[in-house]
Short mmCIF file of C-alpha atoms in Angstrom, two decimals:
data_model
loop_
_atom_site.label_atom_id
_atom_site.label_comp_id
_atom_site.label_asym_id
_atom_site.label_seq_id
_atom_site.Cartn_x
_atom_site.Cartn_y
_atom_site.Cartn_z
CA UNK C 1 6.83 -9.27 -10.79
CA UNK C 2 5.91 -10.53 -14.59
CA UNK C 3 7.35 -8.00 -17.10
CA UNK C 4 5.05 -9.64 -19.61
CA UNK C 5 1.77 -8.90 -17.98
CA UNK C 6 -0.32 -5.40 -17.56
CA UNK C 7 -2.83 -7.33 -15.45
CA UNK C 8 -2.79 -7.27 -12.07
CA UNK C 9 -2.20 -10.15 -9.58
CA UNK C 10 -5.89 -10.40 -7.78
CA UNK C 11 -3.52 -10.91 -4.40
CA UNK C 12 -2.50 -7.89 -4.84
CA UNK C 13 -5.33 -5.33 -5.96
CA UNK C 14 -8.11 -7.15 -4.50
CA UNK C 15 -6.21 -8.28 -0.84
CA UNK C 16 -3.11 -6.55 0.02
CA UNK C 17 -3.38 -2.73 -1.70
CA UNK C 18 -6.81 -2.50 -0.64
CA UNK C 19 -6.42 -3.60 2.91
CA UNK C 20 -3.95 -0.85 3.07
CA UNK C 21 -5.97 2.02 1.33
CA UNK C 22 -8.84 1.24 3.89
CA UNK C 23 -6.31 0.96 6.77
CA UNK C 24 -4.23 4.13 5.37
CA UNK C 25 -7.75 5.81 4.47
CA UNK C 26 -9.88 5.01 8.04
CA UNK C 27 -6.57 5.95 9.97
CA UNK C 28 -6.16 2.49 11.66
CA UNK C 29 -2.25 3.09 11.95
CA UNK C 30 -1.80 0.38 14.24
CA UNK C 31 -3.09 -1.79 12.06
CA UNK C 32 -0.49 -0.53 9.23
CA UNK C 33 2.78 -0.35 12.34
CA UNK C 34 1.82 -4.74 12.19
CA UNK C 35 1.08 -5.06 8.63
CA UNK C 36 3.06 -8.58 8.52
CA UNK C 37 0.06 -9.91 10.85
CA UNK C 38 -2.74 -8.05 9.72
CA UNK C 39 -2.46 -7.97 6.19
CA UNK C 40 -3.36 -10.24 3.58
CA UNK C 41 -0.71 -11.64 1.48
CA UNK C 42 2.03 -9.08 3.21
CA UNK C 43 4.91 -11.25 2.68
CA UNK C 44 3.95 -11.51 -1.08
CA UNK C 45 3.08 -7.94 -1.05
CA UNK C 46 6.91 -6.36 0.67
CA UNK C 47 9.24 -9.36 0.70
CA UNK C 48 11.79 -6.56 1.80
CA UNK C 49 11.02 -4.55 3.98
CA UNK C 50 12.61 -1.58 3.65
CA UNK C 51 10.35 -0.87 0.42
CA UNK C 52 7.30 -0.69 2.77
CA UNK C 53 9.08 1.27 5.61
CA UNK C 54 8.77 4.67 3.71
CA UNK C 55 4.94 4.49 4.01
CA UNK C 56 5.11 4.87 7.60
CA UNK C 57 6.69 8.54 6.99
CA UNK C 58 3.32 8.96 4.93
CA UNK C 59 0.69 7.92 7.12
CA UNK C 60 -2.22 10.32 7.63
CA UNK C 61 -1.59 11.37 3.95
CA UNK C 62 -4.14 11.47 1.04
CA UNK C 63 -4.37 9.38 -1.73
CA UNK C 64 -3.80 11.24 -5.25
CA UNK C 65 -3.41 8.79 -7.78
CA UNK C 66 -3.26 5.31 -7.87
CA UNK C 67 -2.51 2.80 -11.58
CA UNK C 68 -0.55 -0.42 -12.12
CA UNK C 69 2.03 -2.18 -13.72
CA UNK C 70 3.84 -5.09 -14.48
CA UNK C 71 1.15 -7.01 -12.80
CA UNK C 72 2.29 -6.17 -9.25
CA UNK C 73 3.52 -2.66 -8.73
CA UNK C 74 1.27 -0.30 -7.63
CA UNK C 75 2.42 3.39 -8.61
CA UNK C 76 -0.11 5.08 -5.81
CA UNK C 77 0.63 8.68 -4.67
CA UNK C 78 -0.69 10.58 -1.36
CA UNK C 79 -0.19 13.78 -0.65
CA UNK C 80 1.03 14.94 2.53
CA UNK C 81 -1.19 17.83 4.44
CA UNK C 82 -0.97 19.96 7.09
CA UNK C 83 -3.63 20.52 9.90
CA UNK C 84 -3.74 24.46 10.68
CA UNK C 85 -3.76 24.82 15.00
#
């Protein structure tokens, strides 16, 4: 985290949050379930865990908004949907 940047890491837009939007996005939940092996920079990305844990509540959501800050944080919504049977 750097408080006294508004630009964001390039590890972290260009790797790590957009491995997960395509994973999230293409459905590859497997993928997402072994994150620390599969995705770039995850260690960097979640050095505790339990703040990328809640995601896998959201998977098979869809992506509403998504901004930065503070050079790291990524302030992305989804939106969770139902499938009518």
């Amino acid at each position: 985290l750097n408080p006294n940047s508004e630009s964001v890491v390039p590890w972290a837009y260009d790797q790590f949050d957009t491995w997960l939007k395509e994973a999230l996005l293409d459905g590859r939940y497997e993928d997402i379930n072994h994150y620390e092996e599969k995705a770039p920079h995850a260690r960097e990305a979640h050095p505790w865990l339990e703040h990328f844990y809640p995601l896998h509540v959201a998977m098979g959501s869809k992506l509403i908004h998504h901004s930065w800050s503070l050079g790291t944080l990524s302030y992305a919504s989804y939106q969770f949907t139902t499938t009518a049977t």
